[in-house]
PDB file of N, CA and C in Angstrom:
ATOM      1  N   UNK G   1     115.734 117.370  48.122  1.00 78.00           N
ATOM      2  CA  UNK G   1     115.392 115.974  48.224  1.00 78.00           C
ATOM      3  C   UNK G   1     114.487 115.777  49.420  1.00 78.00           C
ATOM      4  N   UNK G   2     113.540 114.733  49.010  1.00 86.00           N
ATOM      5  CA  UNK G   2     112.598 114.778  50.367  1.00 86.00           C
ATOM      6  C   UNK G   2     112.250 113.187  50.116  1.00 86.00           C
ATOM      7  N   UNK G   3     112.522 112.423  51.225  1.00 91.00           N
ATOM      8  CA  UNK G   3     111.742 110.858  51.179  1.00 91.00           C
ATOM      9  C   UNK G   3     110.998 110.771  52.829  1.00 91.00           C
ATOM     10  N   UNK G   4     110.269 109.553  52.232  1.00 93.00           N
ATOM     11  CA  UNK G   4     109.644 109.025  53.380  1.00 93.00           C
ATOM     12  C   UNK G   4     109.790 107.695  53.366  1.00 93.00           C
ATOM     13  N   UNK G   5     109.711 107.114  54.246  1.00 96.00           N
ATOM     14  CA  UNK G   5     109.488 105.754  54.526  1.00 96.00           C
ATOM     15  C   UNK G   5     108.002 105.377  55.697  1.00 96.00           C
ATOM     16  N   UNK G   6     107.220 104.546  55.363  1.00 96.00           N
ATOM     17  CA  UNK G   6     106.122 104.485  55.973  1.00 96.00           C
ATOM     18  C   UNK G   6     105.817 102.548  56.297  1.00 96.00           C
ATOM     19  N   UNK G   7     105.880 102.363  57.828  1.00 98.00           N
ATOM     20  CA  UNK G   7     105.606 100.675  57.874  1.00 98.00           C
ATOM     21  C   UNK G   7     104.877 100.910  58.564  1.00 98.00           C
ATOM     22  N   UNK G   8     103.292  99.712  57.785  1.00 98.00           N
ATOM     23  CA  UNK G   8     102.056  99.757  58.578  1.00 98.00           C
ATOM     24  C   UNK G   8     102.000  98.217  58.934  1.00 98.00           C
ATOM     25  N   UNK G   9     102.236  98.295  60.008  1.00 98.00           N
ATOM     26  CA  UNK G   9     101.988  96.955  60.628  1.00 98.00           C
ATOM     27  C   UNK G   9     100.576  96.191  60.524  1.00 98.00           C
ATOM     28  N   UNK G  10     100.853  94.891  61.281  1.00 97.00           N
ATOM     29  CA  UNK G  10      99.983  94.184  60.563  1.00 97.00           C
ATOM     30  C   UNK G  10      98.662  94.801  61.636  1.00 97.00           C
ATOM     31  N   UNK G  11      97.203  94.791  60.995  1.00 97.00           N
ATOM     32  CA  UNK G  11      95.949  95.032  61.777  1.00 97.00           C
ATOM     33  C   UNK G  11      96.034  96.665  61.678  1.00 97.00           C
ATOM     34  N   UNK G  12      97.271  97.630  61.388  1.00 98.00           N
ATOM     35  CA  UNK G  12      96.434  98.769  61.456  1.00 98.00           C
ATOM     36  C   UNK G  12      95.798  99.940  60.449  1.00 98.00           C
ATOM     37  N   UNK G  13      95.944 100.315  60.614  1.00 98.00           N
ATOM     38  CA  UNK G  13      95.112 101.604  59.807  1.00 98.00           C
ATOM     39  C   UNK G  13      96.457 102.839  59.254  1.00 98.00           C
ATOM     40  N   UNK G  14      96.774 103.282  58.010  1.00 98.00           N
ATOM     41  CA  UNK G  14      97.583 104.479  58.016  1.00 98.00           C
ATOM     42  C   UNK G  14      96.965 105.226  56.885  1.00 98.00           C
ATOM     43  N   UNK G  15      96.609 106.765  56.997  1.00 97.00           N
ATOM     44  CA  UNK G  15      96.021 107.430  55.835  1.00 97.00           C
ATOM     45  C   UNK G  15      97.350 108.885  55.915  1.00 97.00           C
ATOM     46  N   UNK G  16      97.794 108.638  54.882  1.00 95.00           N
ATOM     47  CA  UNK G  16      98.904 110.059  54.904  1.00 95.00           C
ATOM     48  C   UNK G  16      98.661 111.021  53.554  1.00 95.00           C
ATOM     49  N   UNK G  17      98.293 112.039  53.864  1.00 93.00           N
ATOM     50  CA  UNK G  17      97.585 113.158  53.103  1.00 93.00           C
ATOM     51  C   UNK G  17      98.495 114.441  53.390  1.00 93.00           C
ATOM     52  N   UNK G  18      98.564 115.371  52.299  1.00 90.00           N
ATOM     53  CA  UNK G  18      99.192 116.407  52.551  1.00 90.00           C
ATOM     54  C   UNK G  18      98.425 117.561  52.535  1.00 90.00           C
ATOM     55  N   UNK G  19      98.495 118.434  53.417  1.00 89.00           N
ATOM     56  CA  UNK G  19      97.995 119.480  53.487  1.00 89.00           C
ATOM     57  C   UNK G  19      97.563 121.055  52.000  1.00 89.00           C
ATOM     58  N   UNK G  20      98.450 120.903  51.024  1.00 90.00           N
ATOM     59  CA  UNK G  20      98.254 121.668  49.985  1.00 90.00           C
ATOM     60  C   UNK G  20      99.287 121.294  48.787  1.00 90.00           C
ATOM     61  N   UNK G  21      98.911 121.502  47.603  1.00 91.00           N
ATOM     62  CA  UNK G  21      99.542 121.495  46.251  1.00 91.00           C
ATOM     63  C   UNK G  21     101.395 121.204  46.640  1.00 91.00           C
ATOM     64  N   UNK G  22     102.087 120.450  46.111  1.00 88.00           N
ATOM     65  CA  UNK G  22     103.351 120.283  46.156  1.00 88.00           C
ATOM     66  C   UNK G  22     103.486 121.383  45.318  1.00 88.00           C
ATOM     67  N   UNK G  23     104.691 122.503  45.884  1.00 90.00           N
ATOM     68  CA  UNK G  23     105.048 123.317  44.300  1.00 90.00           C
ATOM     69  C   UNK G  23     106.553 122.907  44.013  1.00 90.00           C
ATOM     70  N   UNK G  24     106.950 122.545  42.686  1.00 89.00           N
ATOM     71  CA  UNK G  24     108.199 122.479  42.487  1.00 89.00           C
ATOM     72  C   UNK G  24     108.405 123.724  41.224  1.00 89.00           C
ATOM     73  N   UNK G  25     110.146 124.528  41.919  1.00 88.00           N
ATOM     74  CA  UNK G  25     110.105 125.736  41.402  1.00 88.00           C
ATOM     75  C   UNK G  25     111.592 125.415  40.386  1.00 88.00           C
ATOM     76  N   UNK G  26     111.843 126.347  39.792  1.00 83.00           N
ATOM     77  CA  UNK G  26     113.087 125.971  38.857  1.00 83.00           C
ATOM     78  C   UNK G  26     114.551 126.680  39.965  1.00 83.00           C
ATOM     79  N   UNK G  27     115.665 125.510  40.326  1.00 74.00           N
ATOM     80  CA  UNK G  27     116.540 125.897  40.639  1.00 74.00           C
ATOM     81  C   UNK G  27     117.268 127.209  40.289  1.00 74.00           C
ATOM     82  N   UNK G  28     117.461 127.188  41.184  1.00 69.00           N
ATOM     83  CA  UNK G  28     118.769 129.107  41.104  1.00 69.00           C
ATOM     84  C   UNK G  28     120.254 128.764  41.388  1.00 69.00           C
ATOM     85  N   UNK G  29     121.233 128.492  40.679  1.00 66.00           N
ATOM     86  CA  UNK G  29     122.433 128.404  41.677  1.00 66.00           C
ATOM     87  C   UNK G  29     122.574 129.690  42.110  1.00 66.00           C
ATOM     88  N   UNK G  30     123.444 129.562  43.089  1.00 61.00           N
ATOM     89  CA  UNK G  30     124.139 130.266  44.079  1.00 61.00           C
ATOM     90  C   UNK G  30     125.427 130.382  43.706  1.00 61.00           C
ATOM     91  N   UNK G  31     125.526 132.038  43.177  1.00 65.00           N
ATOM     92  CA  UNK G  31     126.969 131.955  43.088  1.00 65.00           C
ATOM     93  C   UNK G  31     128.073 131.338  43.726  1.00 65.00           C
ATOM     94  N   UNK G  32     128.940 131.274  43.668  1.00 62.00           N
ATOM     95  CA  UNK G  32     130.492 130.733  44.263  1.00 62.00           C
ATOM     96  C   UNK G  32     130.095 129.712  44.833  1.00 62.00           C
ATOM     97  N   UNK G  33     129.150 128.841  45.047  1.00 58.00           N
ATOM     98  CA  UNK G  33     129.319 127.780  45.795  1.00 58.00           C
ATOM     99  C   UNK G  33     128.925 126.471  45.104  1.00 58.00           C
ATOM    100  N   UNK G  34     129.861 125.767  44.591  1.00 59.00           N
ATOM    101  CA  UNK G  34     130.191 124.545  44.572  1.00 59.00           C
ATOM    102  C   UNK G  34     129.060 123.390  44.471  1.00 59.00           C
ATOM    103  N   UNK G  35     128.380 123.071  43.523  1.00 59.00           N
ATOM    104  CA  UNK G  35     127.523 121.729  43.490  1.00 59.00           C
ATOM    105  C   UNK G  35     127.809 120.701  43.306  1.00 59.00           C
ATOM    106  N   UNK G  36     127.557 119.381  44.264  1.00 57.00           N
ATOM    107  CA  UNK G  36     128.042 117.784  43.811  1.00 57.00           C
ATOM    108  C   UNK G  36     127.589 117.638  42.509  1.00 57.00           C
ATOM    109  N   UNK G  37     128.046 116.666  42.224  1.00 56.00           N
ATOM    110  CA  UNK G  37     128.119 116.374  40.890  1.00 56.00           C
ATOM    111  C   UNK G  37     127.783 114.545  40.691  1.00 56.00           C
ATOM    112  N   UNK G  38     127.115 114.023  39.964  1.00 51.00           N
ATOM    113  CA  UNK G  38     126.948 112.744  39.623  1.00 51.00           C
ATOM    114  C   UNK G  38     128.103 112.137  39.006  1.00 51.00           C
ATOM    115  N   UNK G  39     128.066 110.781  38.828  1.00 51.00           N
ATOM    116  CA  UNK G  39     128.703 109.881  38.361  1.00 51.00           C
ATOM    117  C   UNK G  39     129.003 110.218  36.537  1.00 51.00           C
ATOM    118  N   UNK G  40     128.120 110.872  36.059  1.00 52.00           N
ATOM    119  CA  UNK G  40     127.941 111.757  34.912  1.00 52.00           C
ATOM    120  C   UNK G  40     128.439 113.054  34.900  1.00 52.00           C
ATOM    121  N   UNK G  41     128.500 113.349  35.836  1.00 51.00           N
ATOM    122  CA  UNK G  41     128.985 115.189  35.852  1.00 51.00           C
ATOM    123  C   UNK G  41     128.037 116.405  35.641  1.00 51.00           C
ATOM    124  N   UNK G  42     126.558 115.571  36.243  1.00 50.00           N
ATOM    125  CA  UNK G  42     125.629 116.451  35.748  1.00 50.00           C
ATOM    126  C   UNK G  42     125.171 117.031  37.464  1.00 50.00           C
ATOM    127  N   UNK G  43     124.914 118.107  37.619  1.00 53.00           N
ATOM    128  CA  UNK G  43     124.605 118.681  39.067  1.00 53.00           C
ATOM    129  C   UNK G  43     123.458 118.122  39.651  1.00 53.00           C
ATOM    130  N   UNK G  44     123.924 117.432  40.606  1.00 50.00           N
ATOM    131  CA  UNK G  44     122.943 116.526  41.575  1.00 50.00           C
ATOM    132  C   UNK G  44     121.606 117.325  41.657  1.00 50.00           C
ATOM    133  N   UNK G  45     121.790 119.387  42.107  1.00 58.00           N
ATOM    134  CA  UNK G  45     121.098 119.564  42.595  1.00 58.00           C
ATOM    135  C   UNK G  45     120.174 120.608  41.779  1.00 58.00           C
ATOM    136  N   UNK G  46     120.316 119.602  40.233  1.00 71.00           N
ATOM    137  CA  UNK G  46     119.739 120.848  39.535  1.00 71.00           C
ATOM    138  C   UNK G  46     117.910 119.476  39.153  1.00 71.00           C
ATOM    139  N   UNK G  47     118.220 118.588  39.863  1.00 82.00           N
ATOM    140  CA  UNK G  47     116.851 118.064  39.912  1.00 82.00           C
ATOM    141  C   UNK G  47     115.951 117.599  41.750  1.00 82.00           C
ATOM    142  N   UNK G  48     114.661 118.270  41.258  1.00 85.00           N
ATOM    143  CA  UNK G  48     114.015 117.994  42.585  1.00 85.00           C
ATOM    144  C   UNK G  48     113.592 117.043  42.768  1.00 85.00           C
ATOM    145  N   UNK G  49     114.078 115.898  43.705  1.00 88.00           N
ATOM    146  CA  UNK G  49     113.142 114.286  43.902  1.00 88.00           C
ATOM    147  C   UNK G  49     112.811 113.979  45.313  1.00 88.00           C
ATOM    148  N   UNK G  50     111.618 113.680  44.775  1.00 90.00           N
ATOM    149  CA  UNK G  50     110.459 112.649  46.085  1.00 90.00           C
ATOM    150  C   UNK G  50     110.534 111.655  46.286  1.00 90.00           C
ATOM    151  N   UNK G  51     110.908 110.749  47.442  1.00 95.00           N
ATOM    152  CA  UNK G  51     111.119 109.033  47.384  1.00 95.00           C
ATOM    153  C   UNK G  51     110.189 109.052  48.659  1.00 95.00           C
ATOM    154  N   UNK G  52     108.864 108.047  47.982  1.00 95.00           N
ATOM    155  CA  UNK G  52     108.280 107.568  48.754  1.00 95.00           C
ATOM    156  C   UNK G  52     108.465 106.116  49.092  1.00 95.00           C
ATOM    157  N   UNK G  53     109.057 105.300  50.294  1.00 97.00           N
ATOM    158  CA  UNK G  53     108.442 103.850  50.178  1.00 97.00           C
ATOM    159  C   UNK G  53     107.768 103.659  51.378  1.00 97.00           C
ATOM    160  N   UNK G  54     106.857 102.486  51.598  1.00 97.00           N
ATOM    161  CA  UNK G  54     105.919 102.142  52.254  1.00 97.00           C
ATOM    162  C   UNK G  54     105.971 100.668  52.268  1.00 97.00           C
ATOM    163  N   UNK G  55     105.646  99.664  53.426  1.00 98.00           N
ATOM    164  CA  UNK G  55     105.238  98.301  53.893  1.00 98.00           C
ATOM    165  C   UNK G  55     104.069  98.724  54.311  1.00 98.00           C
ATOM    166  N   UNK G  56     102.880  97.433  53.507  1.00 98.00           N
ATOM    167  CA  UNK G  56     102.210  97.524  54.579  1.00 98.00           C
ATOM    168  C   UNK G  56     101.745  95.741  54.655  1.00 98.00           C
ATOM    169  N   UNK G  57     101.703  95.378  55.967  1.00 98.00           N
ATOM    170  CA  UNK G  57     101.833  94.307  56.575  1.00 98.00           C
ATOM    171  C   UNK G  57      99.773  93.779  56.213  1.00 98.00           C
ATOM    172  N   UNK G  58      99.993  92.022  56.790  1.00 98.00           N
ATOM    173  CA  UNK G  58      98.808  91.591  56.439  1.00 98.00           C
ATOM    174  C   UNK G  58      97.668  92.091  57.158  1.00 98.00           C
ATOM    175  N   UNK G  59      96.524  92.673  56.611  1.00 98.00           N
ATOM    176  CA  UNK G  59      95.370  92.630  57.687  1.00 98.00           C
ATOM    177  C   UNK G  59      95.738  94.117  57.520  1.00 98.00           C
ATOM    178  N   UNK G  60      96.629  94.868  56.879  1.00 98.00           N
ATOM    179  CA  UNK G  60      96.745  96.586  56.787  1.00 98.00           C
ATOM    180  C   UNK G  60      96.115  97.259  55.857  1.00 98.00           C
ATOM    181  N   UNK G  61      95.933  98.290  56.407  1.00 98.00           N
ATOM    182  CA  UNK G  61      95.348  99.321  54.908  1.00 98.00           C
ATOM    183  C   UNK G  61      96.352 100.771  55.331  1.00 98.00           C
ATOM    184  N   UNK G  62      96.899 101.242  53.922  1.00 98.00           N
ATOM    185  CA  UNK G  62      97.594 102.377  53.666  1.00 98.00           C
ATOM    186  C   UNK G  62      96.532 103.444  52.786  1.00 98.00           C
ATOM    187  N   UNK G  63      95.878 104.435  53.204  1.00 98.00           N
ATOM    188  CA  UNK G  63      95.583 105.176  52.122  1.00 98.00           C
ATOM    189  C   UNK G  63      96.577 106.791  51.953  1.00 98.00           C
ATOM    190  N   UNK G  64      96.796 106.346  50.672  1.00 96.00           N
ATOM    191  CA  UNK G  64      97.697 107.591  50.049  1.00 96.00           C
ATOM    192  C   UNK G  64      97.150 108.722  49.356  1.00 96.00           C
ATOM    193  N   UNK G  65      96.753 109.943  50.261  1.00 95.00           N
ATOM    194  CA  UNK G  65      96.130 111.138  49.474  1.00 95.00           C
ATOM    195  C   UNK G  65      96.738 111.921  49.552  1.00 95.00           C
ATOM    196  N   UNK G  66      97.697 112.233  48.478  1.00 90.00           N
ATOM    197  CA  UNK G  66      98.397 113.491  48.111  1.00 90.00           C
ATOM    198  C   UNK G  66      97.561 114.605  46.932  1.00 90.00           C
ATOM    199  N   UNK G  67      97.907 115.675  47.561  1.00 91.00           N
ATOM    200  CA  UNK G  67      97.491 116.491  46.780  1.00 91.00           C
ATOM    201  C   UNK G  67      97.765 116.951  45.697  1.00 91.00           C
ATOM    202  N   UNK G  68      98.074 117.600  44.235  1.00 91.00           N
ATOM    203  CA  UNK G  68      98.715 117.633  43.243  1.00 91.00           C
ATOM    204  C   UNK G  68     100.013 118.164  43.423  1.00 91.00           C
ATOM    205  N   UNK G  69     100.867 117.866  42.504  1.00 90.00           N
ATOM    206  CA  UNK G  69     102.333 118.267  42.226  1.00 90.00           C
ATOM    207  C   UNK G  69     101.987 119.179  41.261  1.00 90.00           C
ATOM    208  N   UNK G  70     102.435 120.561  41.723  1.00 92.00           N
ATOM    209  CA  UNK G  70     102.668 121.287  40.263  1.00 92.00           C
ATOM    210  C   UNK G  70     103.989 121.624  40.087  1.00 92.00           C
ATOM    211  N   UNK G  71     104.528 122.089  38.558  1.00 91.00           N
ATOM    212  CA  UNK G  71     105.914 122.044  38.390  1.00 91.00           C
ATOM    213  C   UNK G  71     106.050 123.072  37.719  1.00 91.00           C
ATOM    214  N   UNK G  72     106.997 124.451  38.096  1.00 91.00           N
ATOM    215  CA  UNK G  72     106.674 125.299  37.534  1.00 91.00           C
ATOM    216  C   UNK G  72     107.706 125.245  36.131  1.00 91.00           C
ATOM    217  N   UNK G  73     107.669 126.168  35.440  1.00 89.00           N
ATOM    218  CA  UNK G  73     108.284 126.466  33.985  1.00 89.00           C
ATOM    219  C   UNK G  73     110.049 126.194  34.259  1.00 89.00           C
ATOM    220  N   UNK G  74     110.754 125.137  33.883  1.00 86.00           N
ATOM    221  CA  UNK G  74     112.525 125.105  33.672  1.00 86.00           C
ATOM    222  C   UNK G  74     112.020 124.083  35.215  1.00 86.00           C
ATOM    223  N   UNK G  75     111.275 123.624  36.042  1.00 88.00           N
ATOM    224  CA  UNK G  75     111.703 122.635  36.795  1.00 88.00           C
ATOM    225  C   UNK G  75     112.168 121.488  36.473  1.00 88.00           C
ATOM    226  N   UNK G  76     113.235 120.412  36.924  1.00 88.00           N
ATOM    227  CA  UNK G  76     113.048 119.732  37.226  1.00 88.00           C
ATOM    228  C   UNK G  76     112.277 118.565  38.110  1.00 88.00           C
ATOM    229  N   UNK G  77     111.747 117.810  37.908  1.00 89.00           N
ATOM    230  CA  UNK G  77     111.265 116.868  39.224  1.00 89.00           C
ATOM    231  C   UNK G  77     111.549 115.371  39.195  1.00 89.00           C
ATOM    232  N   UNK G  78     111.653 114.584  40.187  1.00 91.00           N
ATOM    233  CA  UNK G  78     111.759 113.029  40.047  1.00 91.00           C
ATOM    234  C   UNK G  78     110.874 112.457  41.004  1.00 91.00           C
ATOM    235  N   UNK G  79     110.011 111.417  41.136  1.00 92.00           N
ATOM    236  CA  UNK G  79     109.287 111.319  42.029  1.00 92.00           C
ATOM    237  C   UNK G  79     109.438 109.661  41.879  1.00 92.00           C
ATOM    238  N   UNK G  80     109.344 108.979  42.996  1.00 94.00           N
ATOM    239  CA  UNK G  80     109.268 107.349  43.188  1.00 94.00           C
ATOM    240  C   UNK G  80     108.494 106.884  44.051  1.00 94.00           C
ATOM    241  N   UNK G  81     107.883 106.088  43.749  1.00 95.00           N
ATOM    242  CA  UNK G  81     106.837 105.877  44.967  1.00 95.00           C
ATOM    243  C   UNK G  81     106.984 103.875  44.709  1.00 95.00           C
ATOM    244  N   UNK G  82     107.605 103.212  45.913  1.00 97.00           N
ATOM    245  CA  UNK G  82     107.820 101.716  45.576  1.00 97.00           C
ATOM    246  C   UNK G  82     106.635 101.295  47.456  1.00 97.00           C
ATOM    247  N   UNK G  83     105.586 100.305  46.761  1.00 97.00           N
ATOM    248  CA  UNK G  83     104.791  99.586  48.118  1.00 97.00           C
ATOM    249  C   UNK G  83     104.995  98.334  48.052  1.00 97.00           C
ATOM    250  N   UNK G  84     105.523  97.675  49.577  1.00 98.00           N
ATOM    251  CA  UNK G  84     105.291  96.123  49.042  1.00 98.00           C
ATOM    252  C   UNK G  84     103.989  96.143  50.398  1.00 98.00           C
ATOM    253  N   UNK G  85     103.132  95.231  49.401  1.00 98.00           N
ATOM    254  CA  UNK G  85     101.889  95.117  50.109  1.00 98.00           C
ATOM    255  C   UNK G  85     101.846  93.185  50.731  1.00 98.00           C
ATOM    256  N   UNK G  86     101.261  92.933  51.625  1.00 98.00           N
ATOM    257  CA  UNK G  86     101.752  91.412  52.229  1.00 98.00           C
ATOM    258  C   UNK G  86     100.141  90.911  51.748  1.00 98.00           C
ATOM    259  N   UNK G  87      99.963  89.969  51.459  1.00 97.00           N
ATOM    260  CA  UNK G  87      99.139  88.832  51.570  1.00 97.00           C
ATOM    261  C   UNK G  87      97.778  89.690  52.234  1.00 97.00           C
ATOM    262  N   UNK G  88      96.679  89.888  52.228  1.00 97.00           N
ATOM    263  CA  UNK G  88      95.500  90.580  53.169  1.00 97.00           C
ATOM    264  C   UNK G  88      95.840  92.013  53.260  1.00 97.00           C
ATOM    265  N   UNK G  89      96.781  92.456  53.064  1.00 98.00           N
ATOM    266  CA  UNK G  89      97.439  94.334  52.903  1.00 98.00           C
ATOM    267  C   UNK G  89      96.475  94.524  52.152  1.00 98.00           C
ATOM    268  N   UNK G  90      96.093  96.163  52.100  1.00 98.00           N
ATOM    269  CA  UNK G  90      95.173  96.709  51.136  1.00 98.00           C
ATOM    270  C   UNK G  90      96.055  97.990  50.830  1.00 98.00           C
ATOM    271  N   UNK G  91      95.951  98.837  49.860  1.00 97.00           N
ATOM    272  CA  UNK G  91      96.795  99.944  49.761  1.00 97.00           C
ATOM    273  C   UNK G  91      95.773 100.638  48.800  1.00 97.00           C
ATOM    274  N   UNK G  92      95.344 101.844  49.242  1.00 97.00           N
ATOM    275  CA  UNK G  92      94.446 103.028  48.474  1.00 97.00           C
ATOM    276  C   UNK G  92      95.121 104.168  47.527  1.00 97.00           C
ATOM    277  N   UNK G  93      94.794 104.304  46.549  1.00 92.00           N
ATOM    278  CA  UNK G  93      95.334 105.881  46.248  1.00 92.00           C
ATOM    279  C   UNK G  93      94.627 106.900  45.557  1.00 92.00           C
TER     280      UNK G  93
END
């Protein structure tokens, strides 16, 4: 699991870019050891998820340059990305 949270106040500038290809690979359990389990009974950790959220305030600009997600063969992935943008906010992607 990997999130971010990102608040761009009001008047400034935020550009968040990642350096190379996201790779998502297909889980391995690990013998003998024990995985949580959902409200379903399905193994929390047999899916990979990204939670992005972001503010960006009036008079802001967010630019979002991510590089591709690749997903290899039997991955799982989940990805969310929620912006609330204010009144004069600008948001790029």
């Amino acid at each position: 699991r990997c999130g971010l949270r990102c608040d761009v106040k009001a008047g400034a500038t935020c550009v968040l870019a990642t350096q190379s290809s996201t790779k998502i690979f297909k889980r391995r359990p690990r013998p003998g050891v024990m995985q949580p389990a959902d409200t379903a009974g399905a193994a929390l950790c047999d899916v990979t998820s990204q939670k992005m959220s972001a503010r960006v305030g009036a008079g802001a600009m967010l630019a979002v340059l991510p590089e591709p997600v690749a997903c290899f063969k039997d991955a799982n992935f989940l990805q969310e990305q929620v912006f609330e943008v204010e009144a004069g906010g600008a948001l790029g992607m």
